[in-house]
Each structure stands twice: as C-alpha cells, then as structure tokens.
Amino acid sequence: GHKVDSDYNGKHEGKDDEGNETTGQIALWLLVSANLTVFLSLVIKNADRFSHLSKQTKNTLRQINQFQKKYLMKFHYYLNPLALCIAVLHFLLSCCRKSSLPEWGLLLVVLMVLLGVMIKFKLAPKSMRKIVYRLHTGLPTFSIMIVLLVAGHQIVD
C-alpha cells in the first residue's frame, strides 16, 4: 500500500491499512510466471556449471535451456510490463500508513522493467549497455527488490 498524505480524506477509514488483495495477488502471480523462465535458466546454468553431471546430461540441459529461452522468454517480455501495470493499480487502490517499503519495492520493479525494455530494444547507449544489463540481471538488485516487497507487505499485513 501507499502512504496517505496530509490530504487524507477518510475514504479508507476503518479499513486499517488494507489494500486491494486481488490486484496484489494478480501482480504477484504475473511476476512469478513472467520470471519462471529466468529462474529455470539460472538453475540449468548453475547445474551445468557446478554439478558433476555427465556430458550427455549437461548437453540435454543446455538444449532444454535453449528451447525454453527461444519459446518461453516471450512470456518474460510481455508479462513483466503487464505485472507492473497491475502492481501500480494495486498501489493506487491500497492505503497504508505502516510502511513505505512496498513503494520502494514497486520503484525497483519499475526500474527493472525499464532496464529490461532498454535491453530488449537496445535503447541504452552502447557504452551503458553492460551496466544496464548487470543491473537488470544482477542478484543484488533482484534481492533488494524482493526483500523490500516481502518485508514491506509483512509489515502491512
């Protein structure tokens, strides 16, 4: 939810920091669905890199990863912006005075989607592409976003 400013008019009185749970659930599951292919790719790459699998198994995993990247990454490109739109709607329909952490998480979601769009359509200057890619795909950015969203919603709930 979002903080209510001094213009708070009491329209949410009695709801005690409740947001629109349906839009929040939809945004959550769209984000999970959109990023499942990325998670799968990371699992396959790390299994390939860090485990003692046979050469044939590693080749099979690489083929699966190539297949899922070719056919499933489209979901990543389309569902993440849709999830962002639903998350913004969730934010607008919510009322929270306990924590601003979900807003910070939403801001990072916006940043991640914008960075993804910059990568997909090569909108960043060539000199900045590596930085944009690292920010978009980096574990620290992702981790901070998840911690802010989860911790913020735990405080609100």
PDB file of C-alpha atoms in Angstrom:
ATOM      1  CA  GLY A   1       0.000   0.000   0.000  1.00  0.00           C
ATOM      2  CA  HIS A   2       0.997   3.623  -0.190  1.00  0.00           C
ATOM      3  CA  LYS A   3       1.355   6.240   2.459  1.00  0.00           C
ATOM      4  CA  VAL A   4      -1.570   8.578   2.776  1.00  0.00           C
ATOM      5  CA  ASP A   5      -0.509  12.208   2.728  1.00  0.00           C
ATOM      6  CA  SER A   6      -1.927  15.124   4.669  1.00  0.00           C
ATOM      7  CA  ASP A   7      -4.807  15.368   2.184  1.00  0.00           C
ATOM      8  CA  TYR A   8      -6.156  12.064   3.506  1.00  0.00           C
ATOM      9  CA  ASN A   9      -9.911  12.441   3.280  1.00  0.00           C
ATOM     10  CA  GLY A  10     -11.010   9.461   5.336  1.00  0.00           C
ATOM     11  CA  LYS A  11     -12.336   7.417   2.405  1.00  0.00           C
ATOM     12  CA  HIS A  12     -10.326   4.432   3.637  1.00  0.00           C
ATOM     13  CA  GLU A  13     -11.233   4.930   7.290  1.00  0.00           C
ATOM     14  CA  GLY A  14     -12.000   1.701   9.066  1.00  0.00           C
ATOM     15  CA  LYS A  15     -10.065  -0.411   6.584  1.00  0.00           C
ATOM     16  CA  ASP A  16      -6.887  -0.201   8.682  1.00  0.00           C
ATOM     17  CA  ASP A  17      -4.195  -0.421   6.021  1.00  0.00           C
ATOM     18  CA  GLU A  18      -5.894  -2.965   3.775  1.00  0.00           C
ATOM     19  CA  GLY A  19      -5.154  -2.855   0.098  1.00  0.00           C
ATOM     20  CA  ASN A  20      -6.797  -4.417  -2.852  1.00  0.00           C
ATOM     21  CA  GLU A  21      -5.715  -8.006  -2.284  1.00  0.00           C
ATOM     22  CA  THR A  22      -6.930  -9.242  -5.678  1.00  0.00           C
ATOM     23  CA  THR A  23      -4.738  -6.870  -7.680  1.00  0.00           C
ATOM     24  CA  GLY A  24      -1.805  -7.691  -5.391  1.00  0.00           C
ATOM     25  CA  GLN A  25      -2.260 -11.430  -5.940  1.00  0.00           C
ATOM     26  CA  ILE A  26      -2.598 -10.963  -9.712  1.00  0.00           C
ATOM     27  CA  ALA A  27       0.570  -8.831  -9.816  1.00  0.00           C
ATOM     28  CA  LEU A  28       2.445 -11.387  -7.705  1.00  0.00           C
ATOM     29  CA  TRP A  29       1.487 -14.365  -9.880  1.00  0.00           C
ATOM     30  CA  LEU A  30       2.174 -12.469 -13.100  1.00  0.00           C
ATOM     31  CA  LEU A  31       5.651 -11.582 -11.797  1.00  0.00           C
ATOM     32  CA  VAL A  32       6.277 -15.192 -10.774  1.00  0.00           C
ATOM     33  CA  SER A  33       5.035 -16.500 -14.151  1.00  0.00           C
ATOM     34  CA  ALA A  34       6.997 -13.901 -16.104  1.00  0.00           C
ATOM     35  CA  ASN A  35      10.223 -14.783 -14.348  1.00  0.00           C
ATOM     36  CA  LEU A  36       9.867 -18.547 -14.170  1.00  0.00           C
ATOM     37  CA  THR A  37      11.809 -18.934 -17.408  1.00  0.00           C
ATOM     38  CA  VAL A  38      14.640 -16.794 -15.988  1.00  0.00           C
ATOM     39  CA  PHE A  39      14.699 -18.903 -12.823  1.00  0.00           C
ATOM     40  CA  LEU A  40      14.758 -22.103 -14.898  1.00  0.00           C
ATOM     41  CA  SER A  41      17.622 -20.743 -16.982  1.00  0.00           C
ATOM     42  CA  LEU A  42      19.632 -19.890 -13.862  1.00  0.00           C
ATOM     43  CA  VAL A  43      19.025 -23.338 -12.366  1.00  0.00           C
ATOM     44  CA  ILE A  44      20.103 -25.052 -15.592  1.00  0.00           C
ATOM     45  CA  LYS A  45      23.214 -22.875 -15.988  1.00  0.00           C
ATOM     46  CA  ASN A  46      24.279 -23.458 -12.391  1.00  0.00           C
ATOM     47  CA  ALA A  47      23.544 -27.188 -12.584  1.00  0.00           C
ATOM     48  CA  ASP A  48      25.667 -27.301 -15.718  1.00  0.00           C
ATOM     49  CA  ARG A  49      28.472 -25.272 -14.150  1.00  0.00           C
ATOM     50  CA  PHE A  50      28.616 -26.547 -10.568  1.00  0.00           C
ATOM     51  CA  SER A  51      27.483 -30.155 -10.583  1.00  0.00           C
ATOM     52  CA  HIS A  52      29.142 -33.381 -11.561  1.00  0.00           C
ATOM     53  CA  LEU A  53      26.757 -34.370 -14.335  1.00  0.00           C
ATOM     54  CA  SER A  54      27.620 -36.479 -17.327  1.00  0.00           C
ATOM     55  CA  LYS A  55      28.461 -34.700 -20.552  1.00  0.00           C
ATOM     56  CA  GLN A  56      25.242 -36.042 -22.118  1.00  0.00           C
ATOM     57  CA  THR A  57      23.116 -34.725 -19.224  1.00  0.00           C
ATOM     58  CA  LYS A  58      24.811 -31.322 -19.457  1.00  0.00           C
ATOM     59  CA  ASN A  59      24.145 -31.224 -23.210  1.00  0.00           C
ATOM     60  CA  THR A  60      20.499 -32.156 -22.610  1.00  0.00           C
ATOM     61  CA  LEU A  61      20.205 -29.362 -20.039  1.00  0.00           C
ATOM     62  CA  ARG A  62      21.735 -26.872 -22.499  1.00  0.00           C
ATOM     63  CA  GLN A  63      19.238 -27.954 -25.171  1.00  0.00           C
ATOM     64  CA  ILE A  64      16.337 -27.563 -22.740  1.00  0.00           C
ATOM     65  CA  ASN A  65      17.628 -24.106 -21.829  1.00  0.00           C
ATOM     66  CA  GLN A  66      17.958 -23.062 -25.473  1.00  0.00           C
ATOM     67  CA  PHE A  67      14.430 -24.332 -26.172  1.00  0.00           C
ATOM     68  CA  GLN A  68      12.868 -22.564 -23.202  1.00  0.00           C
ATOM     69  CA  LYS A  69      14.736 -19.333 -23.976  1.00  0.00           C
ATOM     70  CA  LYS A  70      13.571 -19.456 -27.585  1.00  0.00           C
ATOM     71  CA  TYR A  71       9.916 -20.198 -26.824  1.00  0.00           C
ATOM     72  CA  LEU A  72       9.262 -19.085 -23.245  1.00  0.00           C
ATOM     73  CA  MET A  73      11.202 -15.810 -22.916  1.00  0.00           C
ATOM     74  CA  LYS A  74       8.345 -14.105 -24.786  1.00  0.00           C
ATOM     75  CA  PHE A  75       6.317 -14.529 -21.592  1.00  0.00           C
ATOM     76  CA  HIS A  76       9.050 -12.690 -19.691  1.00  0.00           C
ATOM     77  CA  TYR A  77       8.905  -9.763 -22.135  1.00  0.00           C
ATOM     78  CA  TYR A  78       5.119  -9.391 -22.089  1.00  0.00           C
ATOM     79  CA  LEU A  79       4.069 -10.487 -18.599  1.00  0.00           C
ATOM     80  CA  ASN A  80       6.514  -8.296 -16.663  1.00  0.00           C
ATOM     81  CA  PRO A  81       5.170  -4.983 -18.049  1.00  0.00           C
ATOM     82  CA  LEU A  82       1.620  -6.297 -17.526  1.00  0.00           C
ATOM     83  CA  ALA A  83       2.509  -7.264 -13.940  1.00  0.00           C
ATOM     84  CA  LEU A  84       3.930  -3.785 -13.428  1.00  0.00           C
ATOM     85  CA  CYS A  85       0.666  -2.202 -14.611  1.00  0.00           C
ATOM     86  CA  ILE A  86      -1.321  -4.404 -12.211  1.00  0.00           C
ATOM     87  CA  ALA A  87       1.147  -3.619  -9.387  1.00  0.00           C
ATOM     88  CA  VAL A  88       0.692   0.110  -9.995  1.00  0.00           C
ATOM     89  CA  LEU A  89      -3.092  -0.397  -9.920  1.00  0.00           C
ATOM     90  CA  HIS A  90      -2.654  -2.348  -6.664  1.00  0.00           C
ATOM     91  CA  PHE A  91      -0.620   0.549  -5.275  1.00  0.00           C
ATOM     92  CA  LEU A  92      -3.277   3.078  -6.288  1.00  0.00           C
ATOM     93  CA  LEU A  93      -6.071   1.020  -4.707  1.00  0.00           C
ATOM     94  CA  SER A  94      -4.183   0.454  -1.460  1.00  0.00           C
ATOM     95  CA  CYS A  95      -3.979   2.524   1.675  1.00  0.00           C
ATOM     96  CA  CYS A  96      -1.133   2.014   4.118  1.00  0.00           C
ATOM     97  CA  ARG A  97       0.328   4.115   6.891  1.00  0.00           C
ATOM     98  CA  LYS A  98       2.650   1.485   8.410  1.00  0.00           C
ATOM     99  CA  SER A  99       5.465   1.165   5.880  1.00  0.00           C
ATOM    100  CA  SER A 100       6.859   2.702   2.719  1.00  0.00           C
ATOM    101  CA  LEU A 101       8.847  -0.457   1.866  1.00  0.00           C
ATOM    102  CA  PRO A 102       6.303  -1.700  -0.717  1.00  0.00           C
ATOM    103  CA  GLU A 103       6.645   1.634  -2.542  1.00  0.00           C
ATOM    104  CA  TRP A 104      10.409   1.215  -2.661  1.00  0.00           C
ATOM    105  CA  GLY A 105       9.895  -2.334  -3.953  1.00  0.00           C
ATOM    106  CA  LEU A 106       7.490  -1.054  -6.611  1.00  0.00           C
ATOM    107  CA  LEU A 107      10.032   1.588  -7.598  1.00  0.00           C
ATOM    108  CA  LEU A 108      12.601  -1.189  -8.101  1.00  0.00           C
ATOM    109  CA  VAL A 109      10.069  -3.201 -10.147  1.00  0.00           C
ATOM    110  CA  VAL A 110       9.595  -0.112 -12.351  1.00  0.00           C
ATOM    111  CA  LEU A 111      13.371   0.206 -12.662  1.00  0.00           C
ATOM    112  CA  MET A 112      13.793  -3.495 -13.525  1.00  0.00           C
ATOM    113  CA  VAL A 113      11.081  -3.337 -16.214  1.00  0.00           C
ATOM    114  CA  LEU A 114      12.533  -0.145 -17.691  1.00  0.00           C
ATOM    115  CA  LEU A 115      16.021  -1.675 -17.727  1.00  0.00           C
ATOM    116  CA  GLY A 116      14.578  -4.785 -19.388  1.00  0.00           C
ATOM    117  CA  VAL A 117      12.897  -2.662 -22.060  1.00  0.00           C
ATOM    118  CA  MET A 118      16.195  -0.831 -22.598  1.00  0.00           C
ATOM    119  CA  ILE A 119      17.962  -4.174 -23.077  1.00  0.00           C
ATOM    120  CA  LYS A 120      15.300  -5.738 -25.301  1.00  0.00           C
ATOM    121  CA  PHE A 121      15.080  -2.751 -27.641  1.00  0.00           C
ATOM    122  CA  LYS A 122      18.732  -1.661 -27.300  1.00  0.00           C
ATOM    123  CA  LEU A 123      17.670   1.787 -26.060  1.00  0.00           C
ATOM    124  CA  ALA A 124      20.723   2.373 -23.869  1.00  0.00           C
ATOM    125  CA  PRO A 125      23.821   3.927 -25.419  1.00  0.00           C
ATOM    126  CA  LYS A 126      26.356   1.259 -26.325  1.00  0.00           C
ATOM    127  CA  SER A 127      28.687   2.428 -23.559  1.00  0.00           C
ATOM    128  CA  MET A 128      25.930   1.892 -20.943  1.00  0.00           C
ATOM    129  CA  ARG A 129      24.540  -1.469 -22.119  1.00  0.00           C
ATOM    130  CA  LYS A 130      26.802  -3.600 -19.954  1.00  0.00           C
ATOM    131  CA  ILE A 131      25.855  -1.628 -16.822  1.00  0.00           C
ATOM    132  CA  VAL A 132      22.146  -1.733 -17.720  1.00  0.00           C
ATOM    133  CA  TYR A 133      22.353  -5.497 -18.298  1.00  0.00           C
ATOM    134  CA  ARG A 134      24.185  -6.086 -15.000  1.00  0.00           C
ATOM    135  CA  LEU A 135      21.654  -4.011 -13.062  1.00  0.00           C
ATOM    136  CA  HIS A 136      18.726  -5.826 -14.708  1.00  0.00           C
ATOM    137  CA  THR A 137      20.122  -9.315 -14.260  1.00  0.00           C
ATOM    138  CA  GLY A 138      22.093  -8.802 -11.073  1.00  0.00           C
ATOM    139  CA  LEU A 139      21.308 -10.758  -7.940  1.00  0.00           C
ATOM    140  CA  PRO A 140      21.723  -7.689  -5.661  1.00  0.00           C
ATOM    141  CA  THR A 141      19.053  -5.653  -7.483  1.00  0.00           C
ATOM    142  CA  PHE A 142      16.671  -8.610  -7.586  1.00  0.00           C
ATOM    143  CA  SER A 143      17.317  -9.479  -3.938  1.00  0.00           C
ATOM    144  CA  ILE A 144      16.767  -5.935  -2.698  1.00  0.00           C
ATOM    145  CA  MET A 145      13.516  -5.710  -4.689  1.00  0.00           C
ATOM    146  CA  ILE A 146      12.198  -8.985  -3.231  1.00  0.00           C
ATOM    147  CA  VAL A 147      13.222  -8.074   0.329  1.00  0.00           C
ATOM    148  CA  LEU A 148      11.527  -4.669   0.077  1.00  0.00           C
ATOM    149  CA  LEU A 149       8.325  -6.140  -1.337  1.00  0.00           C
ATOM    150  CA  VAL A 150       8.113  -9.093   1.044  1.00  0.00           C
ATOM    151  CA  ALA A 151       9.210  -7.242   4.189  1.00  0.00           C
ATOM    152  CA  GLY A 152       7.018  -4.271   3.360  1.00  0.00           C
ATOM    153  CA  HIS A 153       3.951  -6.431   2.825  1.00  0.00           C
ATOM    154  CA  GLN A 154       4.681  -8.389   6.015  1.00  0.00           C
ATOM    155  CA  ILE A 155       4.714  -5.138   7.965  1.00  0.00           C
ATOM    156  CA  VAL A 156       1.471  -4.035   6.295  1.00  0.00           C
ATOM    157  CA  ASP A 157      -0.211  -7.388   6.995  1.00  0.00           C
TER     158      ASP A 157
END
